[in-house]
Amino acid sequence: MTHALHVFERDVVFLRRIWKAVLLSAVVQPVMYLLGVGIGVGSLVDRGADSADLLGGVSYFAFYATALLATTPMFVGGQEALWPTLDGFMWSNSYRAMLATPISSRDVVIGQLFRYALRCVVTAAGVAVVLAIFDDTRSWGLGLAVLVGVLTGLAFAMPFAAWTATREGDSSFPAIIRFGIIPMFLFSGAFYPVSQLPDALEPVAWVTPLWHGVELCRGAVLGGLGGGMAALHVAVLLAYVVGGTAACMVTFERRLRT
Amino acid sequence: MVGAQDPVVARQLVKKFDDFVAVDQIDVHVAPGEAFGFLGPNGAGKTSTMRMIGCISPVSSGELRIFGLDPEADGRKIRARMGVVPQLDQLDNELTVMENLVIYGRYFDLSRRDARAKAAELLDFVQLTERADSKVEPLSGGQQRRVSIARSLINDPDLLLLDEPTTGLDPQARHVLWDRLYMLKERGATQIITTHFMDEAEQLCDRLVVMDAGKIVAEGSPQGLIAEHVRREVLEVRFGHGRNEEQVEKLDGIGGRIEALPDRLLIYADDGEAALSELHRREVVPESSLIRRSSLEDVFLKLTGRTLVE
Ligand SMILES: Nc1ncnc2c1ncn2[C@@H]1O[C@H](COP(=O)(O)OP(=O)(O)O)[C@@H](O)[C@H]1O
Ligand SMILES: [Mg+2]
């Protein structure tokens, strides 16, 4: 474990230099979405007679803004597990350099898990600070939602990292973003309840990690989520994190010890 | 004499990638304090061997003991006592030179304070103190390689692995590097060096093996190998392209062995001057001629029929 922490330390040293940029981009993007979608679209949606019913009794702004607590770490955690992670295998070869020391491939995996988590914490916290400004979303639950955001980010980052460890180049990465992340962003209940999806598509949303993250964040900030459902959402996210980590253990070892 | 705790003992060591045999049943023994070399052309299997010794590449078959330990069971323990300079620098481009060293020290469980002190000392040793806060990227190739060497020394290794330490460097940078490696050797560090430069092997190695196509084809000290396999001097003569081969029959009886390369003939002789006189006496007049001492390059040529650097 101390070895994994040493691996993580490398990222802390790096992040200490660039944390302002990370935080800024973490905040700027969600704020744009908030203004553009939350307020702009929200002013239309809230005029619908039964919209409040469909949204569970909250404003569209609150409904959408709370989802950003999960979607933003998804983008950040997912991206971090693609290019910057491949760099450790083939451009700077920093993982290979680690393997020449007492560090093992397992230590590298756990160190990267901490690294993704740190990015997600910075990002989710940035979003939470912005949401605390608005009456509709100001809540102590924002703290809990940051943790959920981290869990959601890791649910993407760990499986992605396992995939990255098998790649000899980055050619598949844009497709992962375009056909994996973006559709999930659009169809996992961030912009509207998944009950609005065609019936055939609804179960698809249920298996995506993002939907569980979004539901949890919304519940944490706005309430209205039962304990049983909350436990189920957490369990699904954890399953992605644990499964992804286990896969990383295999693919990192295979890649680094040939 | 092979000691139980010696840095490296390998018997019938094999590395396979699928069906391809990269390292083919080699026997190697490196004694404490020795500077040991693997000399061979590209693809000989030097890096594959180094990676097995470095405990990052599983042995396919045969036996390997590092400090008397099994790499499979005690890899972590072994790596803690080793310093590795890989063939391609694996420095962290996001970090400064100093941070590269300190973070690496942390991987070896040094405290932050000790790592910083050691890093400063090592940067001084490789003459890069004034670049401590620079990023790695703007440094020259030679400077980056020196950072790699400094980094590999952060844990005071008992065994230092250097994979082609000067490949890609200009002559001046090479000499700076050799000088530092020589100082390390004087301090008693055991070194294993791979190279495809015969002059580097002659300068740095007490003992070496010549490797070709995964096999060891000769073993000894640089001087011993030269004495064993070739005459003391070489007379190099050029008759113009395509006309070298046809001269060979006229040279019968001159020197020892004659090697015909496309661009020149190599005549091995104990006395190159006398061999050249004999050429002139027979009225065989080359376009140019040169007498030099025999080198490991000539040993390699004799053993494999090929030159080290294509
Ligand atoms: N990971 C690998 N997979 C398949 N073949 C490899 C791998 N690494 C090295 N080889 C092959 O093994 C042979 C020896 O390579 P290497 O040990 O790098 O030689 P050297 O360091 O002497 O140039 C080469 O033919 C190389 O192509
Ligand atoms: Mg090599």
Short mmCIF file of C-alpha atoms and ligand atoms in Angstrom, two decimals, chain B residues 46-47 87 163-164, ligand 2:
data_model
loop_
_atom_site.label_atom_id
_atom_site.label_comp_id
_atom_site.label_asym_id
_atom_site.label_seq_id
_atom_site.Cartn_x
_atom_site.Cartn_y
_atom_site.Cartn_z
CA LYS B 46 20.81 -7.76 -25.12
CA THR B 47 17.77 -5.82 -23.95
CA GLN B 87 17.83 1.81 -23.52
CA ASP B 163 21.34 -0.68 -21.63
CA GLU B 164 23.19 1.01 -24.50
MG MG C 2 18.52 -3.29 -27.02
#
